[in-house]
Amino acid sequence: MNEQQMKVGLSMASEQKSKLFKKRWPKVVLIIVLVLVVSGIAGSNYQDRSKQAEATRYPPLGTMVEVEEKQMHVYAQGEGDMTIVLASGHGTENPYVDFYPLHEKLSEQARVVVYDRFGYGWSDQTSVPRDIDIITQELHTLLHESGEKGPYLFVAHSIASLETIRFAQIHPEEVAGIVLLDAGNPTFYETYETPSKAAQKIMQTLKNTGVLRMLSHIDSVTDTLLQPEEGYGQHIPESLKKLQLAMFLKNFSNDTVIDEMLHLQSNAKKVIEAGHLGDLPLIWFTSGINQQAIQGWSESQEALAEWSTNSKQIILDSAGHYVHHHEPGLIIEEISNLTKALLQK
């Protein structure tokens, strides 16, 4: 066979393969689609069955209260003339676990309340828009319906600064003071660029189809899921880690949580428009790491002083965003001192 004949033969073989591929590729694509669909259905069933089992394994530690025809969870312990209310940040899968380094000690000297906003902890999800006034009203109803009476000293982490400041604006007679844990100034959140809804929906799909749950069986993945930053969880007992993981796989990036983030800028604007807090006692802890890592964080934290004429900033140089996991002792001491001072008035 000469060179020309070889070229012709190879060309014919290549053409035959091309025709064969074109004939088969729809079937290949169909098989791939079917595999993905079946895997998605199987993964979703796995996720749903696991959630049901975990709901039985980890019943609410506090009380379920009806709020706007839905169920909200509130956990309370301790006794005292001051009620300390702990408000969690965005995406905190279980506020009870997250605030464990604080509420176990604070409850020895005061009444301490940890609540789950809709979409968090043991609370239901809701389709009601996450407007700040709605969130604040839900909190007000929850506290009153559960019998938790003021005056309230709010301790708020991250974006919970918005609902606690708004609560004080609407119900000033019920609020004795506010402590912020690396919580944003409303002026910072007003221009904060939030993740796109599409990106958040992708993460939700990974959860709903069981992908995150399957990956969570890998120790390194579990550590990543449960430790948003280095040092987080060092004061949480091992007995609560499985509860924390179960709540993450239940609540992560659900529709209510996504809608809350999408309302961040408009909620901040509403809080700003309502004005400052007069001489309401205000203490805020600032993460030294965030001061260096986030543009504008340091300046906006300093500007929190404008929200009250009775204010104090404490900078924790080596602490990350979850300051209550890095310096719980110092934070408890400051809250205790403020509580005593407020009760002596």
mmCIF file of C-alpha atoms in Angstrom:
data_model
loop_
_atom_site.group_PDB
_atom_site.id
_atom_site.type_symbol
_atom_site.label_atom_id
_atom_site.label_comp_id
_atom_site.label_asym_id
_atom_site.label_seq_id
_atom_site.Cartn_x
_atom_site.Cartn_y
_atom_site.Cartn_z
ATOM 1 C CA MET A 1 0.000 0.000 0.000
ATOM 2 C CA ASN A 2 1.463 3.304 -1.081
ATOM 3 C CA GLU A 3 1.360 6.534 0.896
ATOM 4 C CA GLN A 4 -1.618 7.931 -1.025
ATOM 5 C CA GLN A 5 -3.673 4.810 -0.369
ATOM 6 C CA MET A 6 -2.835 4.989 3.340
ATOM 7 C CA LYS A 7 -4.035 8.597 3.512
ATOM 8 C CA VAL A 8 -7.285 7.681 1.784
ATOM 9 C CA GLY A 9 -7.788 4.766 4.149
ATOM 10 C CA LEU A 10 -7.172 6.868 7.228
ATOM 11 C CA SER A 11 -9.512 9.557 5.935
ATOM 12 C CA MET A 12 -12.285 7.027 5.367
ATOM 13 C CA ALA A 13 -11.763 5.539 8.828
ATOM 14 C CA SER A 14 -11.889 8.983 10.414
ATOM 15 C CA GLU A 15 -15.076 9.817 8.526
ATOM 16 C CA GLN A 16 -16.684 6.566 9.652
ATOM 17 C CA LYS A 17 -15.777 7.287 13.285
ATOM 18 C CA SER A 18 -17.221 10.797 12.977
ATOM 19 C CA LYS A 19 -20.498 9.455 11.575
ATOM 20 C CA LEU A 20 -20.622 6.817 14.293
ATOM 21 C CA PHE A 21 -20.043 9.456 17.007
ATOM 22 C CA LYS A 22 -22.758 11.731 15.579
ATOM 23 C CA LYS A 23 -25.118 8.783 15.567
ATOM 24 C CA ARG A 24 -24.315 7.763 19.127
ATOM 25 C CA TRP A 25 -23.809 11.092 20.910
ATOM 26 C CA PRO A 26 -27.534 11.730 21.600
ATOM 27 C CA LYS A 27 -27.652 8.385 23.392
ATOM 28 C CA VAL A 28 -24.498 9.233 25.342
ATOM 29 C CA VAL A 29 -25.936 12.592 26.391
ATOM 30 C CA LEU A 30 -29.216 10.922 27.357
ATOM 31 C CA ILE A 31 -27.370 8.379 29.499
ATOM 32 C CA ILE A 32 -25.403 11.152 31.236
ATOM 33 C CA VAL A 33 -28.602 13.121 31.892
ATOM 34 C CA LEU A 34 -30.344 10.030 33.258
ATOM 35 C CA VAL A 35 -27.406 9.277 35.539
ATOM 36 C CA LEU A 36 -27.452 12.844 36.854
ATOM 37 C CA VAL A 37 -31.232 12.779 37.382
ATOM 38 C CA VAL A 38 -31.155 9.427 39.164
ATOM 39 C CA SER A 39 -28.196 10.557 41.274
ATOM 40 C CA GLY A 40 -30.005 13.786 42.121
ATOM 41 C CA ILE A 41 -33.159 11.945 43.154
ATOM 42 C CA ALA A 42 -31.181 9.436 45.211
ATOM 43 C CA GLY A 43 -29.172 12.222 46.819
ATOM 44 C CA SER A 44 -32.303 14.223 47.623
ATOM 45 C CA ASN A 45 -33.928 11.177 49.210
ATOM 46 C CA TYR A 46 -30.765 10.592 51.225
ATOM 47 C CA GLN A 47 -30.810 14.216 52.392
ATOM 48 C CA ASP A 48 -34.510 14.103 53.336
ATOM 49 C CA ARG A 49 -34.268 10.800 55.208
ATOM 50 C CA SER A 50 -31.215 11.996 57.097
ATOM 51 C CA LYS A 51 -32.925 15.256 58.086
ATOM 52 C CA GLN A 52 -35.931 13.333 59.406
ATOM 53 C CA ALA A 53 -33.712 11.035 61.449
ATOM 54 C CA GLU A 54 -31.753 13.980 62.854
ATOM 55 C CA ALA A 55 -34.954 15.821 63.758
ATOM 56 C CA THR A 56 -35.767 12.887 66.045
ATOM 57 C CA ARG A 57 -32.199 12.554 67.314
ATOM 58 C CA TYR A 58 -31.829 16.261 68.107
ATOM 59 C CA PRO A 59 -35.140 17.649 69.416
ATOM 60 C CA PRO A 60 -35.361 21.347 70.371
ATOM 61 C CA LEU A 61 -33.415 22.190 73.515
ATOM 62 C CA GLY A 62 -35.697 25.105 74.314
ATOM 63 C CA THR A 63 -39.310 26.045 73.635
ATOM 64 C CA MET A 64 -41.163 26.263 70.329
ATOM 65 C CA VAL A 65 -43.376 29.345 70.156
ATOM 66 C CA GLU A 66 -45.988 30.173 67.515
ATOM 67 C CA VAL A 67 -45.153 33.409 65.718
ATOM 68 C CA GLU A 68 -47.160 34.457 62.660
ATOM 69 C CA GLU A 69 -48.510 30.905 62.278
ATOM 70 C CA LYS A 70 -44.983 29.470 62.221
ATOM 71 C CA GLN A 71 -42.812 27.943 64.939
ATOM 72 C CA MET A 72 -39.819 29.809 66.386
ATOM 73 C CA HIS A 73 -37.353 28.365 68.859
ATOM 74 C CA VAL A 74 -36.146 30.108 72.005
ATOM 75 C CA TYR A 75 -33.763 28.720 74.618
ATOM 76 C CA ALA A 76 -33.533 30.347 78.039
ATOM 77 C CA GLN A 77 -31.717 29.579 81.276
ATOM 78 C CA GLY A 78 -30.627 31.354 84.438
ATOM 79 C CA GLU A 79 -32.372 33.862 86.657
ATOM 80 C CA GLY A 80 -31.987 37.571 87.230
ATOM 81 C CA ASP A 81 -33.525 41.016 86.918
ATOM 82 C CA MET A 82 -31.853 41.578 83.545
ATOM 83 C CA THR A 83 -32.565 39.472 80.459
ATOM 84 C CA ILE A 84 -29.570 39.057 78.151
ATOM 85 C CA VAL A 85 -30.692 38.273 74.594
ATOM 86 C CA LEU A 86 -28.127 36.692 72.247
ATOM 87 C CA ALA A 87 -28.662 37.445 68.545
ATOM 88 C CA SER A 88 -26.697 35.409 65.997
ATOM 89 C CA GLY A 89 -25.105 36.470 62.728
ATOM 90 C CA HIS A 90 -26.048 35.517 59.190
ATOM 91 C CA GLY A 91 -25.761 31.852 58.285
ATOM 92 C CA THR A 92 -25.234 30.617 61.848
ATOM 93 C CA GLU A 93 -26.650 27.112 61.578
ATOM 94 C CA ASN A 94 -27.417 26.801 65.293
ATOM 95 C CA PRO A 95 -27.299 29.863 67.586
ATOM 96 C CA TYR A 96 -27.398 27.683 70.705
ATOM 97 C CA VAL A 97 -24.123 26.007 69.723
ATOM 98 C CA ASP A 98 -22.542 29.186 68.387
ATOM 99 C CA PHE A 99 -23.198 31.112 71.602
ATOM 100 C CA TYR A 100 -22.323 28.219 73.925
ATOM 101 C CA PRO A 101 -19.062 29.912 75.050
ATOM 102 C CA LEU A 102 -21.182 32.791 76.396
ATOM 103 C CA HIS A 103 -24.562 31.538 77.595
ATOM 104 C CA GLU A 104 -23.276 28.745 79.828
ATOM 105 C CA LYS A 105 -21.345 31.250 81.987
ATOM 106 C CA LEU A 106 -23.655 34.258 81.694
ATOM 107 C CA SER A 107 -26.637 32.197 82.846
ATOM 108 C CA GLU A 108 -24.955 31.788 86.235
ATOM 109 C CA GLN A 109 -25.638 35.467 86.946
ATOM 110 C CA ALA A 110 -28.523 36.535 84.708
ATOM 111 C CA ARG A 111 -31.434 35.354 82.612
ATOM 112 C CA VAL A 112 -30.023 34.460 79.188
ATOM 113 C CA VAL A 113 -32.044 33.946 76.022
ATOM 114 C CA VAL A 114 -30.841 32.514 72.712
ATOM 115 C CA TYR A 115 -33.324 32.704 69.859
ATOM 116 C CA ASP A 116 -33.430 31.256 66.352
ATOM 117 C CA ARG A 117 -34.638 33.588 63.632
ATOM 118 C CA PHE A 118 -36.794 31.924 60.996
ATOM 119 C CA GLY A 119 -34.525 29.753 58.858
ATOM 120 C CA TYR A 120 -32.104 29.061 61.721
ATOM 121 C CA GLY A 121 -31.693 26.411 64.407
ATOM 122 C CA TRP A 122 -34.971 24.663 65.167
ATOM 123 C CA SER A 123 -37.169 27.473 63.843
ATOM 124 C CA ASP A 124 -39.273 27.044 60.715
ATOM 125 C CA GLN A 125 -38.463 28.627 57.407
ATOM 126 C CA THR A 126 -40.792 31.354 56.156
ATOM 127 C CA SER A 127 -41.715 32.895 52.820
ATOM 128 C CA VAL A 128 -42.396 36.268 54.456
ATOM 129 C CA PRO A 129 -39.825 38.801 53.144
ATOM 130 C CA ARG A 130 -36.884 39.343 55.489
ATOM 131 C CA ASP A 131 -37.541 43.044 55.918
ATOM 132 C CA ILE A 132 -35.932 44.365 59.104
ATOM 133 C CA ASP A 133 -39.224 45.573 60.577
ATOM 134 C CA ILE A 134 -40.763 42.143 60.070
ATOM 135 C CA ILE A 135 -37.754 40.426 61.664
ATOM 136 C CA THR A 136 -37.892 42.835 64.607
ATOM 137 C CA GLN A 137 -41.612 42.308 65.107
ATOM 138 C CA GLU A 138 -41.135 38.538 65.039
ATOM 139 C CA LEU A 139 -38.474 38.846 67.734
ATOM 140 C CA HIS A 140 -40.688 41.100 69.848
ATOM 141 C CA THR A 141 -43.576 38.648 69.570
ATOM 142 C CA LEU A 142 -41.306 35.698 70.391
ATOM 143 C CA LEU A 143 -39.948 37.307 73.557
ATOM 144 C CA HIS A 144 -43.370 38.311 74.829
ATOM 145 C CA GLU A 145 -45.157 35.078 73.908
ATOM 146 C CA SER A 146 -42.420 33.035 75.595
ATOM 147 C CA GLY A 147 -42.717 35.108 78.770
ATOM 148 C CA GLU A 148 -39.204 36.555 78.553
ATOM 149 C CA LYS A 149 -39.606 40.010 80.013
ATOM 150 C CA GLY A 150 -37.332 43.024 79.749
ATOM 151 C CA PRO A 151 -35.434 45.096 80.242
ATOM 152 C CA TYR A 152 -33.303 43.443 77.564
ATOM 153 C CA LEU A 153 -29.557 43.677 77.129
ATOM 154 C CA PHE A 154 -28.942 42.632 73.540
ATOM 155 C CA VAL A 155 -25.698 40.903 72.570
ATOM 156 C CA ALA A 156 -25.509 40.775 68.778
ATOM 157 C CA HIS A 157 -23.018 39.181 66.416
ATOM 158 C CA SER A 158 -22.382 40.350 62.851
ATOM 159 C CA ILE A 159 -25.526 41.431 60.916
ATOM 160 C CA ALA A 160 -27.678 40.989 64.026
ATOM 161 C CA SER A 161 -26.609 44.563 64.800
ATOM 162 C CA LEU A 162 -29.409 45.613 62.459
ATOM 163 C CA GLU A 163 -32.260 43.864 64.265
ATOM 164 C CA THR A 164 -31.018 44.835 67.727
ATOM 165 C CA ILE A 165 -30.555 48.508 66.840
ATOM 166 C CA ARG A 166 -33.936 48.464 65.095
ATOM 167 C CA PHE A 167 -35.519 46.853 68.166
ATOM 168 C CA ALA A 168 -34.124 49.672 70.309
ATOM 169 C CA GLN A 169 -35.446 52.261 67.856
ATOM 170 C CA ILE A 170 -38.973 50.826 67.907
ATOM 171 C CA HIS A 171 -39.113 49.710 71.570
ATOM 172 C CA PRO A 172 -36.668 51.990 73.435
ATOM 173 C CA GLU A 173 -38.432 51.432 76.748
ATOM 174 C CA GLU A 174 -37.638 47.701 76.600
ATOM 175 C CA VAL A 175 -33.912 47.928 75.828
ATOM 176 C CA ALA A 176 -31.344 48.575 78.569
ATOM 177 C CA GLY A 177 -28.249 48.363 76.378
ATOM 178 C CA ILE A 178 -26.530 46.762 73.390
ATOM 179 C CA VAL A 179 -23.271 44.815 73.094
ATOM 180 C CA LEU A 180 -22.009 44.169 69.566
ATOM 181 C CA LEU A 181 -19.658 41.301 68.669
ATOM 182 C CA ASP A 182 -17.738 42.358 65.567
ATOM 183 C CA ALA A 183 -21.097 43.491 64.258
ATOM 184 C CA GLY A 184 -21.314 45.808 61.293
ATOM 185 C CA ASN A 185 -22.185 49.464 61.363
ATOM 186 C CA PRO A 186 -25.439 49.906 59.395
ATOM 187 C CA THR A 187 -23.560 52.365 57.175
ATOM 188 C CA PHE A 188 -21.143 49.552 56.253
ATOM 189 C CA TYR A 189 -23.948 47.148 55.360
ATOM 190 C CA GLU A 190 -25.767 49.789 53.306
ATOM 191 C CA THR A 191 -23.146 49.472 50.563
ATOM 192 C CA TYR A 192 -21.954 45.910 51.231
ATOM 193 C CA GLU A 193 -21.855 43.780 48.091
ATOM 194 C CA THR A 194 -23.738 40.587 48.888
ATOM 195 C CA PRO A 195 -23.256 37.250 47.093
ATOM 196 C CA SER A 196 -25.520 36.829 44.068
ATOM 197 C CA LYS A 197 -28.734 34.875 44.487
ATOM 198 C CA ALA A 198 -27.531 32.459 41.792
ATOM 199 C CA ALA A 199 -24.359 31.651 43.733
ATOM 200 C CA GLN A 200 -26.353 31.050 46.902
ATOM 201 C CA LYS A 201 -28.804 28.832 45.016
ATOM 202 C CA ILE A 202 -25.930 26.686 43.731
ATOM 203 C CA MET A 203 -24.833 26.066 47.316
ATOM 204 C CA GLN A 204 -28.430 25.285 48.244
ATOM 205 C CA THR A 205 -28.602 22.697 45.451
ATOM 206 C CA LEU A 206 -25.446 21.001 46.706
ATOM 207 C CA LYS A 207 -27.116 20.690 50.095
ATOM 208 C CA ASN A 208 -30.561 19.597 48.861
ATOM 209 C CA THR A 209 -29.143 16.884 46.600
ATOM 210 C CA GLY A 210 -27.111 15.393 49.430
ATOM 211 C CA VAL A 211 -23.720 16.337 47.984
ATOM 212 C CA LEU A 212 -22.636 18.294 51.056
ATOM 213 C CA ARG A 213 -23.904 15.541 53.324
ATOM 214 C CA MET A 214 -21.888 12.903 51.484
ATOM 215 C CA LEU A 215 -18.793 15.104 51.548
ATOM 216 C CA SER A 216 -19.291 15.688 55.282
ATOM 217 C CA HIS A 217 -18.175 12.104 55.919
ATOM 218 C CA ILE A 218 -14.660 13.281 55.071
ATOM 219 C CA ASP A 219 -13.090 14.670 58.240
ATOM 220 C CA SER A 220 -11.298 17.525 56.506
ATOM 221 C CA VAL A 221 -14.547 18.603 54.837
ATOM 222 C CA THR A 222 -16.432 18.470 58.140
ATOM 223 C CA ASP A 223 -13.784 20.656 59.744
ATOM 224 C CA THR A 224 -14.173 23.177 56.926
ATOM 225 C CA LEU A 225 -17.975 23.196 57.226
ATOM 226 C CA LEU A 226 -17.973 23.660 60.995
ATOM 227 C CA GLN A 227 -15.028 26.038 61.313
ATOM 228 C CA PRO A 228 -15.651 29.279 59.402
ATOM 229 C CA GLU A 229 -12.297 30.533 60.693
ATOM 230 C CA GLU A 230 -9.270 29.322 62.630
ATOM 231 C CA GLY A 231 -9.994 29.076 66.347
ATOM 232 C CA TYR A 232 -13.745 28.713 65.957
ATOM 233 C CA GLY A 233 -15.268 26.045 68.184
ATOM 234 C CA GLN A 234 -12.378 25.721 70.624
ATOM 235 C CA HIS A 235 -14.808 26.334 73.515
ATOM 236 C CA ILE A 236 -17.587 24.111 72.168
ATOM 237 C CA PRO A 237 -17.731 20.613 73.722
ATOM 238 C CA GLU A 238 -17.324 17.658 71.387
ATOM 239 C CA SER A 239 -20.788 16.451 72.397
ATOM 240 C CA LEU A 240 -22.318 19.379 70.482
ATOM 241 C CA LYS A 241 -20.314 18.961 67.278
ATOM 242 C CA LYS A 242 -22.693 16.379 65.761
ATOM 243 C CA LEU A 243 -25.663 18.617 66.553
ATOM 244 C CA GLN A 244 -23.859 21.506 64.895
ATOM 245 C CA LEU A 245 -23.203 19.443 61.758
ATOM 246 C CA ALA A 246 -26.807 18.227 61.595
ATOM 247 C CA MET A 247 -28.060 21.808 61.808
ATOM 248 C CA PHE A 248 -25.611 22.932 59.134
ATOM 249 C CA LEU A 249 -26.842 20.249 56.744
ATOM 250 C CA LYS A 250 -30.439 21.225 57.544
ATOM 251 C CA ASN A 251 -30.271 25.012 57.380
ATOM 252 C CA PHE A 252 -27.356 25.945 55.152
ATOM 253 C CA SER A 253 -28.344 28.385 52.403
ATOM 254 C CA ASN A 254 -32.095 27.799 52.707
ATOM 255 C CA ASP A 255 -34.525 30.224 51.044
ATOM 256 C CA THR A 256 -35.126 32.216 54.232
ATOM 257 C CA VAL A 257 -31.413 32.679 54.865
ATOM 258 C CA ILE A 258 -30.831 33.683 51.238
ATOM 259 C CA ASP A 259 -33.645 36.238 51.358
ATOM 260 C CA GLU A 260 -32.203 37.679 54.573
ATOM 261 C CA MET A 261 -28.914 38.418 52.826
ATOM 262 C CA LEU A 262 -30.673 39.866 49.777
ATOM 263 C CA HIS A 263 -32.422 42.363 52.104
ATOM 264 C CA LEU A 264 -29.181 43.424 53.800
ATOM 265 C CA GLN A 265 -28.705 46.777 52.069
ATOM 266 C CA SER A 266 -32.350 47.860 52.256
ATOM 267 C CA ASN A 267 -32.547 46.806 55.914
ATOM 268 C CA ALA A 268 -29.424 48.799 56.742
ATOM 269 C CA LYS A 269 -30.855 51.843 54.990
ATOM 270 C CA LYS A 270 -34.053 51.636 57.040
ATOM 271 C CA VAL A 271 -32.073 51.451 60.304
ATOM 272 C CA ILE A 272 -29.957 54.447 59.279
ATOM 273 C CA GLU A 273 -33.011 56.519 58.398
ATOM 274 C CA ALA A 274 -34.546 55.864 61.835
ATOM 275 C CA GLY A 275 -31.682 57.676 63.560
ATOM 276 C CA HIS A 276 -29.283 57.133 66.433
ATOM 277 C CA LEU A 277 -29.884 55.769 69.934
ATOM 278 C CA GLY A 278 -29.316 58.760 72.201
ATOM 279 C CA ASP A 279 -27.419 57.774 75.344
ATOM 280 C CA LEU A 280 -28.289 54.064 75.252
ATOM 281 C CA PRO A 281 -25.285 52.099 76.629
ATOM 282 C CA LEU A 282 -23.398 50.649 73.669
ATOM 283 C CA ILE A 283 -20.265 48.483 73.806
ATOM 284 C CA TRP A 284 -18.766 46.885 70.736
ATOM 285 C CA PHE A 285 -15.949 44.406 70.249
ATOM 286 C CA THR A 286 -13.984 44.676 67.022
ATOM 287 C CA SER A 287 -11.973 41.891 65.392
ATOM 288 C CA GLY A 288 -8.397 43.024 64.872
ATOM 289 C CA ILE A 289 -8.075 40.525 62.027
ATOM 290 C CA ASN A 290 -11.114 41.959 60.237
ATOM 291 C CA GLN A 291 -9.707 45.451 60.634
ATOM 292 C CA GLN A 292 -6.791 44.366 58.490
ATOM 293 C CA ALA A 293 -8.658 42.050 56.130
ATOM 294 C CA ILE A 294 -11.813 43.986 55.206
ATOM 295 C CA GLN A 295 -11.616 47.330 53.492
ATOM 296 C CA GLY A 296 -13.530 49.975 55.418
ATOM 297 C CA TRP A 297 -14.176 47.777 58.461
ATOM 298 C CA SER A 298 -11.853 49.673 60.803
ATOM 299 C CA GLU A 299 -13.290 53.082 59.899
ATOM 300 C CA SER A 300 -16.894 51.907 60.088
ATOM 301 C CA GLN A 301 -16.254 50.309 63.482
ATOM 302 C CA GLU A 302 -14.843 53.551 64.846
ATOM 303 C CA ALA A 303 -17.925 55.330 63.503
ATOM 304 C CA LEU A 304 -20.208 53.148 65.656
ATOM 305 C CA ALA A 305 -19.486 55.730 68.370
ATOM 306 C CA GLU A 306 -21.882 58.030 66.522
ATOM 307 C CA TRP A 307 -24.797 55.742 67.344
ATOM 308 C CA SER A 308 -24.734 56.541 71.072
ATOM 309 C CA THR A 309 -23.290 59.222 73.322
ATOM 310 C CA ASN A 310 -22.642 56.462 75.873
ATOM 311 C CA SER A 311 -20.384 54.089 73.968
ATOM 312 C CA LYS A 312 -17.129 52.151 74.163
ATOM 313 C CA GLN A 313 -15.086 50.196 71.631
ATOM 314 C CA ILE A 314 -12.863 47.243 72.554
ATOM 315 C CA ILE A 315 -10.470 45.981 69.886
ATOM 316 C CA LEU A 316 -9.423 42.327 70.097
ATOM 317 C CA ASP A 317 -6.202 42.321 68.091
ATOM 318 C CA SER A 318 -5.814 38.582 67.505
ATOM 319 C CA ALA A 319 -9.494 37.645 67.267
ATOM 320 C CA GLY A 320 -11.351 36.701 64.109
ATOM 321 C CA HIS A 321 -14.926 37.623 63.208
ATOM 322 C CA TYR A 322 -16.376 35.210 65.788
ATOM 323 C CA VAL A 323 -14.855 37.138 68.673
ATOM 324 C CA HIS A 324 -16.898 35.194 71.240
ATOM 325 C CA HIS A 325 -14.958 32.061 70.271
ATOM 326 C CA HIS A 326 -11.607 33.774 70.702
ATOM 327 C CA GLU A 327 -12.075 35.908 73.826
ATOM 328 C CA PRO A 328 -15.197 34.620 75.632
ATOM 329 C CA GLY A 329 -13.799 35.403 79.084
ATOM 330 C CA LEU A 330 -13.214 39.082 78.360
ATOM 331 C CA ILE A 331 -16.586 39.450 76.650
ATOM 332 C CA ILE A 332 -18.391 37.784 79.566
ATOM 333 C CA GLU A 333 -16.604 40.105 81.989
ATOM 334 C CA GLU A 334 -17.668 43.221 80.058
ATOM 335 C CA ILE A 335 -21.265 42.014 79.759
ATOM 336 C CA SER A 336 -21.361 41.200 83.479
ATOM 337 C CA ASN A 337 -19.995 44.622 84.420
ATOM 338 C CA LEU A 338 -22.513 46.349 82.162
ATOM 339 C CA THR A 339 -25.360 44.277 83.598
ATOM 340 C CA LYS A 340 -24.406 45.239 87.157
ATOM 341 C CA ALA A 341 -24.121 48.920 86.217
ATOM 342 C CA LEU A 342 -27.521 48.902 84.521
ATOM 343 C CA LEU A 343 -29.197 47.252 87.506
ATOM 344 C CA GLN A 344 -27.749 49.871 89.865
ATOM 345 C CA LYS A 345 -29.421 52.734 88.005
#
